[in-house]
Short mmCIF file of C-alpha atoms in Angstrom, two decimals:
data_model
loop_
_atom_site.label_atom_id
_atom_site.label_comp_id
_atom_site.label_asym_id
_atom_site.label_seq_id
_atom_site.Cartn_x
_atom_site.Cartn_y
_atom_site.Cartn_z
CA GLU H 1 118.00 195.86 88.52
CA THR H 2 117.63 199.43 87.38
CA GLY H 3 115.19 201.28 85.16
CA VAL H 4 112.32 199.38 83.61
CA THR H 5 112.56 195.64 83.03
CA GLN H 6 110.31 193.43 80.95
CA THR H 7 109.95 189.67 80.72
CA PRO H 8 109.98 187.69 78.62
CA ARG H 9 111.99 189.45 75.92
CA HIS H 10 110.61 187.14 73.24
CA LEU H 11 107.36 185.18 73.16
CA VAL H 12 105.85 182.92 70.51
CA MET H 13 102.32 181.76 71.13
CA GLY H 14 99.45 180.12 69.34
CA MET H 15 96.07 181.76 69.00
CA THR H 16 94.54 179.55 71.69
CA ASN H 17 97.28 180.10 74.27
CA LYS H 18 97.13 182.26 77.37
CA LYS H 19 100.28 184.10 78.37
CA SER H 20 101.29 187.13 80.41
CA LEU H 21 103.83 189.87 79.92
CA LYS H 22 105.48 191.34 82.97
CA CYS H 23 106.92 194.78 83.59
CA GLU H 24 108.70 196.12 86.65
CA GLN H 25 109.96 199.64 87.23
CA HIS H 26 112.71 200.41 89.74
CA LEU H 27 112.44 204.20 89.45
CA GLY H 28 109.85 204.93 92.14
CA HIS H 29 107.42 206.25 89.53
CA ASN H 30 103.67 206.39 90.06
CA ALA H 31 102.43 205.84 86.50
CA MET H 32 102.92 202.91 84.13
CA TYR H 33 101.97 202.35 80.52
CA TRP H 34 101.60 199.64 77.90
CA TYR H 35 102.38 200.50 74.28
CA LYS H 36 102.22 198.45 71.09
CA GLN H 37 104.85 199.02 68.39
CA SER H 38 104.14 197.50 64.99
CA ALA H 39 106.17 197.82 61.84
CA LYS H 40 105.40 200.98 59.89
CA LYS H 41 102.99 202.31 62.53
CA PRO H 42 103.56 204.82 65.31
CA LEU H 43 103.76 203.70 68.90
CA GLU H 44 100.21 203.06 70.08
CA LEU H 45 99.26 203.73 73.69
CA MET H 46 97.19 200.85 75.06
CA PHE H 47 96.73 201.37 78.78
CA VAL H 48 97.72 203.88 81.46
CA TYR H 49 97.83 203.22 85.18
CA ASN H 50 98.26 206.01 87.71
CA PHE H 51 98.70 205.03 91.36
CA LYS H 52 97.52 201.51 90.38
CA GLU H 53 94.27 202.80 88.92
CA GLN H 54 93.61 202.44 85.23
CA THR H 55 93.12 205.92 83.82
CA GLU H 56 93.09 205.12 80.13
CA ASN H 57 92.09 202.24 77.92
CA ASN H 58 92.72 203.24 74.36
CA SER H 59 89.99 201.11 72.76
CA VAL H 60 92.05 197.98 73.18
CA PRO H 61 90.37 194.62 72.41
CA SER H 62 89.37 192.58 75.43
CA ARG H 63 91.82 189.82 74.50
CA PHE H 64 94.38 192.13 76.14
CA SER H 65 93.83 192.42 79.88
CA PRO H 66 96.09 194.63 82.02
CA GLU H 67 96.77 194.22 85.71
CA CYS H 68 98.60 196.59 88.05
CA PRO H 69 98.92 195.10 91.54
CA ASN H 70 101.13 197.94 92.79
CA SER H 71 102.90 200.99 91.44
CA SER H 72 106.02 199.01 90.53
CA HIS H 73 104.51 196.11 88.61
CA LEU H 74 102.39 195.91 85.51
CA PHE H 75 101.14 192.85 83.66
CA LEU H 76 99.50 192.33 80.30
CA HIS H 77 97.48 189.13 80.13
CA LEU H 78 96.99 187.73 76.65
CA HIS H 79 94.40 185.25 75.43
CA THR H 80 93.04 184.16 72.06
CA LEU H 81 95.28 186.57 70.21
CA GLN H 82 95.33 187.05 66.45
CA PRO H 83 98.35 187.03 64.14
CA GLU H 84 97.96 190.80 63.64
CA ASP H 85 98.68 191.22 67.36
CA SER H 86 102.30 190.28 66.66
CA ALA H 87 104.36 193.31 67.64
CA LEU H 88 106.82 194.72 70.14
CA TYR H 89 105.04 195.45 73.41
CA LEU H 90 106.69 198.20 75.40
CA CYS H 91 106.18 199.12 79.01
CA ALA H 92 107.01 202.58 80.31
CA SER H 93 106.82 204.48 83.56
CA SER H 94 106.79 208.13 84.57
CA GLN H 95 106.43 210.30 87.63
CA GLU H 96 103.23 212.27 87.34
CA GLY H 97 102.62 215.45 89.24
CA LEU H 98 106.04 217.01 88.70
CA ALA H 99 106.32 220.25 86.82
CA GLY H 100 107.38 219.71 83.20
CA ALA H 101 106.58 217.23 80.69
CA ASN H 102 105.55 213.68 81.21
CA GLU H 103 108.90 212.09 80.49
CA GLN H 104 108.56 208.39 80.09
CA PHE H 105 111.14 205.69 80.64
CA PHE H 106 110.76 202.56 78.54
CA GLY H 107 111.65 198.96 79.07
CA PRO H 108 113.34 196.91 76.33
CA GLY H 109 110.05 195.40 75.18
CA THR H 110 108.66 191.93 74.58
CA ARG H 111 108.74 190.77 70.97
CA LEU H 112 105.49 188.84 70.56
CA THR H 113 104.77 186.51 67.65
CA VAL H 114 101.30 184.99 67.33
CA LEU H 115 101.14 181.93 65.09
CA THR L 1 94.87 210.84 60.79
CA GLN L 2 98.50 211.08 61.87
CA LEU L 3 98.83 213.77 64.53
CA LEU L 4 102.61 213.95 64.31
CA GLU L 5 104.30 213.56 60.94
CA GLN L 6 108.00 212.84 60.88
CA SER L 7 110.16 213.31 57.83
CA PRO L 8 111.99 211.77 56.27
CA GLN L 9 110.88 208.28 57.25
CA PHE L 10 114.21 206.82 56.18
CA LEU L 11 117.59 208.48 55.88
CA SER L 12 120.92 206.90 55.04
CA ILE L 13 124.02 209.10 54.93
CA GLN L 14 127.79 208.87 55.23
CA GLU L 15 129.71 209.42 58.42
CA GLY L 16 130.64 213.05 58.89
CA GLU L 17 127.64 214.52 57.09
CA ASN L 18 125.04 216.76 58.70
CA LEU L 19 121.32 216.03 58.74
CA THR L 20 118.01 217.38 59.93
CA VAL L 21 114.84 215.47 60.68
CA TYR L 22 111.48 217.07 61.21
CA CYS L 23 108.41 216.52 63.33
CA ASN L 24 105.30 218.43 62.25
CA SER L 25 101.74 218.74 63.44
CA SER L 26 98.70 220.96 63.05
CA SER L 27 98.11 220.60 66.79
CA VAL L 28 99.70 222.52 69.63
CA PHE L 29 101.55 220.49 72.25
CA SER L 30 102.44 221.51 75.78
CA SER L 31 105.85 219.94 75.26
CA LEU L 32 107.64 217.74 72.79
CA GLN L 33 110.13 214.96 73.37
CA TRP L 34 112.68 213.21 71.19
CA TYR L 35 113.60 209.58 71.74
CA ARG L 36 116.13 207.27 70.09
CA GLN L 37 115.41 203.57 69.78
CA GLU L 38 118.01 200.97 68.87
CA PRO L 39 117.17 197.48 67.58
CA GLY L 40 115.92 195.18 70.32
CA GLU L 41 115.56 197.99 72.84
CA GLY L 42 112.95 200.45 74.01
CA PRO L 43 113.05 204.17 73.19
CA VAL L 44 115.44 206.27 75.27
CA LEU L 45 114.58 209.88 75.99
CA LEU L 46 117.03 212.38 74.50
CA VAL L 47 115.44 215.73 75.27
CA THR L 48 112.25 217.55 76.20
CA VAL L 49 111.42 220.99 74.82
CA VAL L 50 108.72 223.02 76.46
CA THR L 51 108.87 226.67 75.38
CA GLY L 52 108.07 227.86 71.86
CA GLY L 53 111.30 228.67 70.05
CA GLU L 54 113.40 226.75 72.56
CA VAL L 55 116.71 225.31 71.39
CA LYS L 56 118.53 222.57 73.26
CA LYS L 57 121.87 221.02 72.48
CA LEU L 58 123.09 217.57 73.38
CA LYS L 59 126.68 217.25 72.11
CA ARG L 60 126.32 217.10 68.30
CA LEU L 61 122.50 217.06 68.45
CA THR L 62 120.48 220.29 68.33
CA PHE L 63 116.76 220.25 69.04
CA GLN L 64 114.40 223.11 68.30
CA PHE L 65 110.74 223.60 69.23
CA GLY L 66 108.73 225.72 66.84
CA ASP L 67 107.50 229.12 67.98
CA ALA L 68 103.89 227.95 67.84
CA ARG L 69 104.73 224.66 69.60
CA LYS L 70 103.41 222.62 66.68
CA ASP L 71 106.66 221.36 65.23
CA SER L 72 110.21 220.46 66.07
CA SER L 73 113.47 219.61 64.39
CA LEU L 74 116.53 217.58 65.25
CA HIS L 75 119.83 218.49 63.63
CA ILE L 76 122.87 216.23 63.87
CA THR L 77 126.30 217.61 63.05
CA ALA L 78 129.07 215.33 61.80
CA ALA L 79 127.00 212.17 62.10
CA GLN L 80 128.66 209.04 63.43
CA PRO L 81 127.71 205.35 63.11
CA GLY L 82 126.66 205.40 66.77
CA ASP L 83 123.87 207.82 65.82
CA THR L 84 122.15 205.05 63.87
CA GLY L 85 118.69 204.28 65.18
CA LEU L 86 115.00 205.11 65.06
CA TYR L 87 114.31 208.68 66.14
CA LEU L 88 110.85 209.29 67.55
CA CYS L 89 109.20 212.55 68.43
CA ALA L 90 106.33 212.60 70.91
CA GLY L 91 103.99 215.42 71.78
CA ALA L 92 102.44 215.75 75.21
CA ARG L 93 98.71 216.34 75.31
CA GLY L 94 97.25 216.38 78.76
CA ALA L 95 98.75 215.00 81.92
CA GLN L 96 99.81 211.54 80.84
CA LYS L 97 99.28 211.04 77.17
CA LEU L 98 102.07 211.14 74.64
CA VAL L 99 101.35 211.04 70.92
CA PHE L 100 104.19 209.57 68.90
CA GLY L 101 105.25 210.16 65.33
CA GLN L 102 106.00 207.18 63.13
CA GLY L 103 109.72 207.76 63.43
CA THR L 104 112.73 208.46 61.25
CA ARG L 105 115.00 205.49 60.70
CA LEU L 106 118.53 206.85 60.43
CA THR L 107 121.52 204.89 59.17
CA ILE L 108 125.02 206.35 59.29
CA ASN L 109 127.42 204.48 57.04
CA PRO L 110 131.12 204.35 58.01
#
């Protein structure tokens, strides 16, 4: 595997279900991110992890719970979601500390539908 | 309040035509990135511009960062169907935070 991988690619869940999204980066990066992409809205940053420590939580509802067990893996645990949470959830990674910009590498996303 | 405004939001043109899309802000960014996203995939980084006034070329794509580092443009020469996609600009603010525009959805018709 190369780059950033995400599983599952598609997920349909009811509002009472509990599910998890998984992200793995094979780039040796030290920072990982969760974004939400909804139709007609810009990409929204949800969480940032740097060296496994959460450095940003962008006012995300508690029904979304991130977990970063190591610098290569990132999870997003979902419970009691609402239909408006249906979106494409993108994971990204970057190498922080290098000179230059904060270039992020994205996974293919998980298309989530909440019924 | 939308920090980064992209225009147009939708653009559909014929193969072979030229086009320019814009990314504007009232805020200054330390750098600005352009991504292209195809259906069912995540965004892929095309270029990063850092210096005010900087111009970068990627084959038929020309990227420019405004002198004041508040805006950017992407010009495509002789567009091809393979250029179809969602083009996103993103401004860097601080060490790890990117602010994205809402995107320009480009369709090149054969």
